[in-house]
Short mmCIF file of C-alpha atoms and ligand atoms in Angstrom, two decimals:
data_model
loop_
_atom_site.label_atom_id
_atom_site.label_comp_id
_atom_site.label_asym_id
_atom_site.label_seq_id
_atom_site.Cartn_x
_atom_site.Cartn_y
_atom_site.Cartn_z
CA MET H 1 14.68 -9.54 23.07
CA SER H 2 14.34 -11.33 19.74
CA HIS H 3 17.53 -12.19 17.93
CA VAL H 4 15.72 -11.90 14.60
CA MET H 5 16.21 -8.53 12.89
CA ASN H 6 13.28 -6.22 13.10
CA THR H 7 12.25 -6.08 9.44
CA TYR H 8 8.59 -7.13 9.62
CA ALA H 9 5.49 -5.92 11.43
CA ARG H 10 4.34 -9.47 12.09
CA LEU H 11 0.86 -10.46 13.17
CA PRO H 12 0.77 -12.18 16.58
CA VAL H 13 0.15 -15.71 15.36
CA ALA H 14 2.34 -18.68 14.37
CA PHE H 15 1.05 -21.64 12.43
CA GLU H 16 1.91 -25.25 13.14
CA ARG H 17 0.38 -27.17 10.30
CA GLY H 18 -1.78 -26.84 7.23
CA GLU H 19 -4.08 -28.79 4.98
CA GLY H 20 -5.43 -27.37 1.74
CA VAL H 21 -6.56 -23.79 2.31
CA TRP H 22 -6.56 -24.26 6.12
CA LEU H 23 -3.89 -23.47 8.71
CA TRP H 24 -3.84 -24.28 12.43
CA ASP H 25 -2.03 -22.42 15.20
CA ALA H 26 -0.58 -24.07 18.33
CA SER H 27 -3.86 -23.63 20.26
CA GLY H 28 -5.73 -25.58 17.58
CA LYS H 29 -7.52 -22.56 16.13
CA ARG H 30 -8.22 -22.92 12.41
CA TYR H 31 -7.73 -20.20 9.78
CA LEU H 32 -8.77 -19.98 6.14
CA ASP H 33 -5.63 -18.86 4.31
CA ALA H 34 -6.59 -16.26 1.67
CA VAL H 35 -2.99 -15.05 1.38
CA ALA H 36 -1.23 -18.36 0.55
CA GLY H 37 2.17 -17.12 1.73
CA VAL H 38 1.71 -14.10 -0.57
CA ALA H 39 0.69 -15.88 -3.78
CA VAL H 40 3.14 -18.72 -3.13
CA CYS H 41 1.25 -21.82 -1.97
CA GLY H 42 -1.02 -22.33 -4.97
CA LEU H 43 -1.49 -26.02 -4.14
CA GLY H 44 -2.44 -25.10 -0.59
CA HIS H 45 -0.71 -26.64 2.41
CA GLY H 46 0.30 -30.27 2.82
CA HIS H 47 -0.71 -31.33 -0.70
CA PRO H 48 -0.07 -35.12 -0.63
CA LYS H 49 1.42 -35.39 -4.13
CA PHE H 50 3.61 -32.33 -3.63
CA THR H 51 4.79 -33.61 -0.26
CA ALA H 52 5.60 -37.01 -1.75
CA ALA H 53 7.64 -35.43 -4.58
CA LEU H 54 9.59 -33.31 -2.06
CA ARG H 55 10.22 -36.29 0.23
CA GLU H 56 11.40 -38.43 -2.64
CA GLN H 57 13.84 -35.81 -3.96
CA ALA H 58 15.08 -34.89 -0.47
CA GLY H 59 16.01 -38.54 0.04
CA LYS H 60 17.87 -38.72 -3.28
CA LEU H 61 19.73 -35.45 -3.74
CA VAL H 62 19.25 -31.87 -2.56
CA HIS H 63 22.11 -29.84 -3.97
CA THR H 64 25.19 -30.22 -6.15
CA SER H 65 25.79 -26.62 -7.47
CA ASN H 66 25.94 -25.37 -11.02
CA LEU H 67 29.47 -26.62 -11.47
CA TYR H 68 27.77 -29.77 -12.79
CA GLU H 69 24.87 -30.69 -15.03
CA ILE H 70 21.51 -30.83 -13.27
CA THR H 71 19.01 -33.05 -15.07
CA LEU H 72 15.99 -31.76 -13.17
CA GLN H 73 16.93 -28.18 -14.11
CA GLU H 74 16.95 -29.17 -17.80
CA LYS H 75 13.57 -30.85 -17.34
CA LEU H 76 12.06 -27.83 -15.59
CA ALA H 77 13.42 -25.47 -18.24
CA ASP H 78 11.86 -27.67 -20.96
CA ARG H 79 8.55 -27.62 -19.12
CA LEU H 80 8.61 -23.83 -18.57
CA ALA H 81 9.54 -23.22 -22.21
CA ALA H 82 6.66 -25.46 -23.30
CA VAL H 83 4.00 -23.72 -21.20
CA SER H 84 5.25 -20.17 -21.87
CA GLY H 85 6.56 -20.26 -25.44
CA MET H 86 9.82 -18.72 -24.19
CA ASP H 87 13.23 -20.08 -25.30
CA ASN H 88 15.31 -20.56 -22.15
CA VAL H 89 15.58 -19.98 -18.40
CA PHE H 90 18.05 -18.78 -15.78
CA PHE H 91 17.29 -20.22 -12.33
CA CYS H 92 17.73 -18.35 -9.06
CA ASN H 93 15.97 -18.34 -5.66
CA SER H 94 13.51 -15.45 -5.42
CA GLY H 95 11.56 -12.78 -7.23
CA CYS H 96 14.07 -10.00 -6.74
CA GLU H 97 16.82 -12.24 -8.07
CA ALA H 98 14.73 -13.08 -11.14
CA ASN H 99 14.32 -9.34 -11.70
CA GLU H 100 18.04 -8.75 -11.14
CA ALA H 101 18.71 -11.26 -13.94
CA ALA H 102 16.23 -9.38 -16.17
CA ILE H 103 17.90 -6.03 -15.41
CA LYS H 104 21.34 -7.50 -16.15
CA LEU H 105 20.04 -8.94 -19.44
CA ALA H 106 18.69 -5.51 -20.43
CA ARG H 107 22.00 -3.81 -19.65
CA LEU H 108 23.98 -6.43 -21.56
CA TYR H 109 21.59 -6.01 -24.47
CA GLY H 110 22.18 -2.24 -24.39
CA HIS H 111 25.95 -2.57 -24.28
CA ARG H 112 25.83 -4.95 -27.26
CA LYS H 113 24.13 -2.07 -29.11
CA ASN H 114 26.89 0.30 -27.96
CA ILE H 115 24.60 2.19 -25.60
CA GLU H 116 26.97 3.35 -22.89
CA SER H 117 24.44 3.93 -20.13
CA PRO H 118 21.39 1.74 -20.85
CA ALA H 119 18.10 2.70 -19.17
CA ILE H 120 14.95 0.72 -18.37
CA VAL H 121 11.43 2.18 -18.32
CA VAL H 122 9.64 1.29 -15.06
CA MET H 123 6.22 2.19 -13.63
CA ASP H 124 4.72 4.19 -10.80
CA LYS H 125 3.54 1.88 -7.98
CA ALA H 126 5.55 -1.02 -9.39
CA PHE H 127 7.09 -3.57 -7.03
CA HIS H 128 10.12 -5.55 -8.17
CA GLY H 129 11.88 -6.45 -4.91
CA ARG H 130 14.21 -5.26 -2.15
CA THR H 131 17.72 -5.65 -3.52
CA LEU H 132 19.37 -2.37 -4.51
CA ALA H 133 18.61 -2.63 -8.23
CA THR H 134 15.07 -3.91 -7.74
CA LEU H 135 14.15 -1.37 -5.05
CA SER H 136 15.43 1.29 -7.43
CA ALA H 137 13.10 -0.12 -10.10
CA THR H 138 10.24 -0.22 -7.59
CA GLY H 139 7.84 2.75 -7.73
CA SER H 140 7.42 3.32 -4.01
CA ARG H 141 9.29 5.88 -1.93
CA LYS H 142 8.59 3.80 1.19
CA VAL H 143 10.66 0.94 -0.22
CA GLN H 144 13.51 3.24 -1.32
CA ALA H 145 13.77 5.73 1.56
CA GLY H 146 17.00 5.42 3.51
CA PHE H 147 18.76 3.31 0.92
CA GLU H 148 19.99 6.04 -1.42
CA PRO H 149 22.01 6.35 -3.58
CA LEU H 150 19.63 4.36 -5.78
CA VAL H 151 20.88 2.33 -8.71
CA ALA H 152 20.82 4.55 -11.81
CA GLY H 153 19.34 3.66 -15.18
CA PHE H 154 15.59 3.64 -14.52
CA VAL H 155 13.10 6.02 -16.15
CA ARG H 156 9.72 6.12 -14.42
CA VAL H 157 6.33 6.65 -16.09
CA PRO H 158 2.71 6.28 -14.91
CA PHE H 159 1.35 2.71 -15.19
CA ASP H 160 -1.11 1.88 -17.97
CA ASP H 161 -0.23 5.03 -19.95
CA LEU H 162 1.13 4.26 -23.43
CA ASP H 163 1.59 7.93 -24.35
CA ALA H 164 3.95 8.39 -21.41
CA VAL H 165 6.12 5.52 -22.73
CA LYS H 166 6.03 7.00 -26.24
CA ARG H 167 7.20 10.36 -24.90
CA VAL H 168 10.19 8.65 -23.25
CA ALA H 169 10.99 6.98 -26.58
CA GLU H 170 11.04 10.37 -28.31
CA VAL H 171 13.55 12.00 -25.99
CA ASN H 172 15.65 9.20 -24.48
CA ARG H 173 17.97 7.26 -26.82
CA SER H 174 19.45 5.24 -23.97
CA VAL H 175 16.34 3.18 -23.20
CA VAL H 176 16.75 -0.53 -23.93
CA ALA H 177 13.79 -2.16 -22.18
CA VAL H 178 10.46 -1.79 -20.37
CA LEU H 179 9.96 -3.65 -17.08
CA VAL H 180 6.32 -3.92 -16.01
CA GLU H 181 3.83 -5.99 -14.00
CA LEU H 182 0.65 -6.60 -15.99
CA LEU H 183 -1.33 -6.71 -12.76
CA GLN H 184 0.44 -4.61 -10.17
CA GLY H 185 0.36 -6.79 -7.03
CA GLU H 186 1.85 -4.86 -4.11
CA GLY H 187 0.68 -1.64 -5.83
CA GLY H 188 -2.95 -2.67 -5.16
CA ILE H 189 -4.02 -5.28 -7.76
CA ILE H 190 -4.08 -2.60 -10.42
CA VAL H 191 -5.19 -4.03 -13.76
CA CYS H 192 -4.07 -2.47 -17.05
CA HIS H 193 -6.47 -1.77 -19.93
CA ASP H 194 -6.91 -4.36 -22.69
CA GLY H 195 -4.67 -2.82 -25.34
CA TYR H 196 -1.83 -1.90 -22.98
CA LEU H 197 0.38 -4.93 -23.53
CA ARG H 198 -0.08 -4.85 -27.31
CA GLY H 199 0.75 -1.14 -27.25
CA LEU H 200 3.90 -1.76 -25.22
CA ARG H 201 4.90 -4.54 -27.62
CA GLU H 202 4.54 -2.15 -30.58
CA ILE H 203 6.63 0.54 -28.89
CA CYS H 204 9.30 -2.05 -28.01
CA GLU H 205 9.35 -3.34 -31.60
CA ALA H 206 9.62 0.18 -33.03
CA HIS H 207 12.59 1.08 -30.84
CA GLY H 208 14.34 -2.25 -30.44
CA TRP H 209 13.56 -2.47 -26.70
CA LEU H 210 13.06 -5.63 -24.67
CA LEU H 211 9.58 -6.15 -23.21
CA MET H 212 10.15 -7.55 -19.70
CA LEU H 213 7.07 -8.74 -17.80
CA ASP H 214 7.48 -9.23 -14.06
CA GLU H 215 5.15 -12.20 -13.49
CA VAL H 216 6.60 -13.03 -10.07
CA GLN H 217 3.14 -12.64 -8.47
CA SER H 218 0.78 -13.04 -11.46
CA GLY H 219 2.49 -16.15 -12.88
CA THR H 220 2.14 -19.91 -12.37
CA GLY H 221 -1.61 -20.12 -12.84
CA ARG H 222 -2.74 -17.48 -10.37
CA THR H 223 -4.76 -15.42 -12.90
CA GLY H 224 -6.28 -18.47 -14.62
CA ARG H 225 -3.57 -18.89 -17.27
CA TRP H 226 -0.02 -20.05 -16.71
CA PHE H 227 1.03 -16.42 -17.09
CA ALA H 228 -0.97 -13.19 -17.14
CA PHE H 229 0.43 -12.21 -20.56
CA GLN H 230 -1.38 -15.24 -22.03
CA HIS H 231 -4.74 -13.50 -21.60
CA SER H 232 -3.63 -11.13 -24.37
CA GLY H 233 -1.58 -13.27 -26.74
CA VAL H 234 1.35 -10.81 -26.71
CA MET H 235 4.75 -12.39 -26.01
CA PRO H 236 7.39 -10.85 -23.74
CA ASP H 237 11.13 -10.99 -24.40
CA VAL H 238 11.97 -11.54 -20.74
CA MET H 239 9.79 -12.85 -17.89
CA PRO H 240 10.89 -13.07 -14.24
CA LEU H 241 9.00 -15.68 -12.15
CA ALA H 242 9.15 -16.84 -8.55
CA LYS H 243 6.42 -16.88 -5.85
CA GLY H 244 4.05 -19.69 -6.90
CA LEU H 245 6.54 -21.64 -8.99
CA ALA H 246 7.50 -24.27 -6.39
CA ASN H 247 4.66 -23.90 -3.86
CA GLY H 248 6.94 -22.50 -1.14
CA VAL H 249 10.30 -24.06 -1.85
CA PRO H 250 12.44 -21.02 -2.74
CA ILE H 251 12.98 -20.67 -6.48
CA GLY H 252 13.18 -17.87 -9.02
CA ALA H 253 13.40 -18.06 -12.78
CA CYS H 254 14.13 -15.54 -15.49
CA LEU H 255 12.75 -16.70 -18.85
CA ALA H 256 13.91 -15.18 -22.12
CA ALA H 257 13.03 -15.41 -25.81
CA GLY H 258 14.63 -14.25 -29.06
CA PRO H 259 17.76 -12.08 -28.81
CA ALA H 260 17.43 -11.83 -25.00
CA ALA H 261 17.85 -15.62 -24.76
CA GLN H 262 21.33 -15.46 -26.32
CA LEU H 263 22.88 -12.70 -24.18
CA PHE H 264 24.34 -14.45 -21.13
CA LYS H 265 27.57 -16.39 -21.64
CA PRO H 266 29.43 -18.41 -19.00
CA GLY H 267 30.75 -15.99 -16.40
CA ASN H 268 28.07 -13.31 -16.92
CA HIS H 269 25.71 -14.47 -14.19
CA GLY H 270 25.26 -17.22 -11.66
CA SER H 271 23.82 -18.50 -8.40
CA THR H 272 25.05 -21.09 -5.92
CA PHE H 273 21.62 -22.48 -5.01
CA GLY H 274 19.79 -21.54 -8.23
CA GLY H 275 17.93 -24.43 -9.81
CA ASN H 276 19.10 -27.11 -7.39
CA PRO H 277 17.53 -30.57 -7.63
CA LEU H 278 15.17 -30.08 -4.65
CA ALA H 279 13.77 -26.76 -5.91
CA CYS H 280 13.41 -28.07 -9.46
CA ALA H 281 11.63 -31.24 -8.30
CA ALA H 282 9.28 -29.03 -6.26
CA ALA H 283 8.56 -26.80 -9.27
CA LEU H 284 8.03 -29.75 -11.62
CA ALA H 285 5.57 -31.28 -9.14
CA THR H 286 3.79 -27.93 -8.76
CA LEU H 287 3.33 -27.50 -12.53
CA SER H 288 2.09 -31.09 -12.94
CA ILE H 289 -0.43 -30.78 -10.13
CA ILE H 290 -1.74 -27.42 -11.43
CA GLU H 291 -2.33 -29.09 -14.78
CA ASP H 292 -3.66 -32.45 -13.53
CA GLU H 293 -6.10 -30.89 -11.07
CA ARG H 294 -7.20 -28.17 -13.52
CA LEU H 295 -6.34 -25.50 -10.99
CA MET H 296 -6.22 -22.68 -13.55
CA GLU H 297 -9.83 -23.34 -14.53
CA ASN H 298 -10.65 -23.42 -10.83
CA ALA H 299 -8.87 -20.09 -10.27
CA VAL H 300 -11.07 -18.45 -12.92
CA LYS H 301 -14.24 -20.04 -11.56
CA GLN H 302 -13.67 -19.26 -7.89
CA GLY H 303 -12.17 -15.83 -8.63
CA ASP H 304 -15.14 -14.77 -10.76
CA PHE H 305 -17.49 -16.05 -8.06
CA ILE H 306 -15.72 -14.20 -5.24
CA ARG H 307 -15.53 -10.87 -7.10
CA ALA H 308 -19.17 -11.09 -8.21
CA GLU H 309 -20.36 -12.03 -4.71
CA ILE H 310 -18.41 -9.25 -2.97
CA ALA H 311 -19.90 -6.77 -5.47
CA ARG H 312 -23.42 -8.16 -4.97
CA ARG H 313 -23.27 -8.33 -1.19
CA LEU H 314 -21.75 -4.84 -0.87
CA ALA H 315 -23.92 -3.26 -3.59
CA ASP H 316 -25.62 -0.94 -1.09
CA ALA H 317 -22.53 -0.15 0.98
CA LYS H 318 -20.84 3.24 0.68
CA GLY H 319 -17.07 3.45 0.47
CA VAL H 320 -16.15 0.64 -1.95
CA ARG H 321 -14.18 2.14 -4.82
CA GLU H 322 -13.56 -0.92 -7.00
CA ILE H 323 -13.49 -4.72 -6.97
CA ARG H 324 -10.98 -6.03 -9.49
CA GLY H 325 -8.42 -8.65 -10.44
CA LYS H 326 -8.05 -11.78 -12.50
CA GLY H 327 -8.51 -15.37 -11.35
CA LEU H 328 -7.46 -15.67 -7.71
CA MET H 329 -5.55 -12.38 -7.65
CA ILE H 330 -8.25 -10.13 -6.22
CA GLY H 331 -8.30 -6.56 -4.94
CA VAL H 332 -11.12 -4.72 -3.15
CA GLU H 333 -10.28 -1.04 -3.05
CA LEU H 334 -12.01 0.98 -0.34
CA GLU H 335 -12.09 4.77 -0.11
CA GLN H 336 -10.38 4.76 3.30
CA PRO H 337 -7.21 3.07 4.62
CA CYS H 338 -8.36 -0.29 5.98
CA GLY H 339 -5.30 -1.99 7.49
CA GLU H 340 -7.28 -2.70 10.68
CA LEU H 341 -9.29 -5.33 8.76
CA VAL H 342 -6.31 -7.68 8.73
CA GLN H 343 -6.35 -8.15 12.53
CA GLN H 344 -10.15 -8.30 12.64
CA ALA H 345 -10.14 -11.05 10.00
CA LEU H 346 -7.38 -12.88 11.86
CA ASP H 347 -9.50 -12.84 15.04
CA ARG H 348 -12.27 -14.52 13.04
CA GLY H 349 -9.98 -17.16 11.52
CA LEU H 350 -9.38 -15.61 8.12
CA LEU H 351 -6.02 -14.54 6.67
CA ILE H 352 -6.19 -11.57 4.30
CA ASN H 353 -3.75 -8.86 3.32
CA VAL H 354 -4.14 -5.11 2.83
CA THR H 355 -1.78 -3.43 0.38
CA ALA H 356 -1.39 0.18 -0.82
CA ASP H 357 -3.20 1.24 2.42
CA ASN H 358 -6.76 0.77 1.16
CA VAL H 359 -6.82 -2.37 -1.01
CA ILE H 360 -7.90 -5.68 0.51
CA ARG H 361 -5.84 -8.28 -1.34
CA LEU H 362 -7.01 -11.89 -1.65
CA LEU H 363 -4.58 -14.50 -2.98
CA PRO H 364 -6.04 -17.81 -1.80
CA PRO H 365 -4.56 -21.17 -2.86
CA LEU H 366 -5.65 -22.23 -6.36
CA VAL H 367 -7.20 -25.37 -4.80
CA LEU H 368 -9.90 -23.24 -3.12
CA LYS H 369 -13.27 -25.01 -3.28
CA ARG H 370 -16.68 -23.38 -3.68
CA GLU H 371 -17.70 -24.01 -0.04
CA GLU H 372 -14.38 -22.54 1.10
CA ALA H 373 -14.99 -19.47 -1.07
CA GLU H 374 -18.41 -19.23 0.61
CA HIS H 375 -16.74 -19.41 4.02
CA LEU H 376 -14.30 -16.67 2.99
CA LEU H 377 -17.17 -14.44 1.85
CA ALA H 378 -19.28 -15.13 4.92
CA THR H 379 -16.38 -13.97 7.12
CA LEU H 380 -15.01 -11.10 5.05
CA VAL H 381 -18.08 -9.33 3.71
CA PRO H 382 -19.65 -8.55 7.13
CA LEU H 383 -16.26 -7.25 8.31
CA ILE H 384 -16.04 -4.89 5.35
CA ALA H 385 -19.66 -3.83 5.81
CA ALA H 386 -19.11 -3.04 9.50
CA PHE H 387 -15.91 -1.16 8.68
CA LEU H 388 -17.71 0.95 6.07
CA ASP H 389 -20.55 1.66 8.54
CA ARG H 390 -18.04 2.94 11.09
CA GLN H 391 -16.32 5.05 8.42
CA SER H 392 -19.50 6.71 7.20
CA ALA H 393 -20.87 7.41 10.71
CA PRO H 394 -18.46 10.23 11.74
CA GLN H 395 -18.64 11.73 8.24
CA ALA H 396 -22.41 11.84 8.46
CA ALA H 397 -22.05 13.58 11.84
CA GLN H 398 -19.67 16.13 10.34
CA THR H 399 -21.96 17.03 7.46
CA ALA H 400 -25.05 17.16 9.69
C1 PLP C 1 7.02 -10.38 -4.46
C2 PLP C 1 7.42 -9.74 -5.74
C3 PLP C 1 8.78 -9.55 -6.07
C4 PLP C 1 9.90 -9.87 -5.10
O1 PLP C 1 10.00 -11.22 -4.85
P1 PLP C 1 10.93 -11.74 -3.61
O2 PLP C 1 10.89 -13.22 -3.76
O3 PLP C 1 10.31 -11.24 -2.36
O4 PLP C 1 12.27 -11.17 -3.85
C5 PLP C 1 9.08 -9.02 -7.31
N1 PLP C 1 8.11 -8.68 -8.17
C6 PLP C 1 6.81 -8.84 -7.90
C7 PLP C 1 5.79 -8.48 -8.93
C8 PLP C 1 6.42 -9.37 -6.67
O5 PLP C 1 5.12 -9.51 -6.38
#
């Protein structure tokens, strides 16, 4: 019996080492990693410069706590402010913690305005994490079931629907913020329409709400810009980050601008590990390498290529609903649940993910090269085609 708690339906494989987009298991079998630790390892595995930065910092100093000044934390905050245009940062260790900080900021903001019971607008199919507050904000019954009572203070609306948010504004005087993913990751790589963010910004301005963008998955270069909001030129007030920020060393960050940046005072929030020297050195190295190696440009190039090629190669197949995404955050939605593809891909040395039952999710490292993208396509497309053939066969028999 395993002494690890039974919280994951794990695939029957363990990896021993990695290099770039490749992983090897103990038997020496090689896999192309198109999941990247769930949008975490943007630099791929074993990046020499990243490894050197980690080694160097590990040898100097790992942790001192936030009882003292941490120079690397100041440096990382400067760097994040520079690339995002935000004012300041709270450091923690994960995406849910970054969202917890955002939720606490929104509540503090509400109380400063004498709103007794501040509420936050959240979206259907959203994913914000597994702590009690963040699973309450998450728009999935599967994540919430069994953990009631949920944390109060969330008002749910359909994603990508500005009128629904406006209707909430008309009737609910307790709302203080909107929390939203611009590209819903776990929800199925659902992309909002072009004017959505601008529309949300206008509603937030009109009602004095904070616009809080959960860029935990879409941030740190994954969509081809540092942050997904930068495709639109609309600024958030609060932005939680995590996943790709330190290439696998645990870190979370909650960025804030304007009034939201002035809310926390000593004693309001904290974290023992948050922003320790090792994690900050890892994040600083990650940001430098993304910039130096032009990985955001590469994400756009390879992402456009992969989406276009999947569309072209499956043009005659029946059962593909949509191919979408931005940069190297890619979703292929099929008409039928397709979880079985994960194991089939694994057998053929390709790591993919299926989310929301019927969306194949590809989140390869940002270092993915053209020939590696070709390899990914050459493995994945025939698998999808064969799956769709099997799906349409019994249906054809039924209608005959
Ligand atoms: C993964 C994810 C989270 C949760 O991050 P953890 O580090 O697992 O707590 C929150 N929001 C979004 C958008 C995510 O993709």
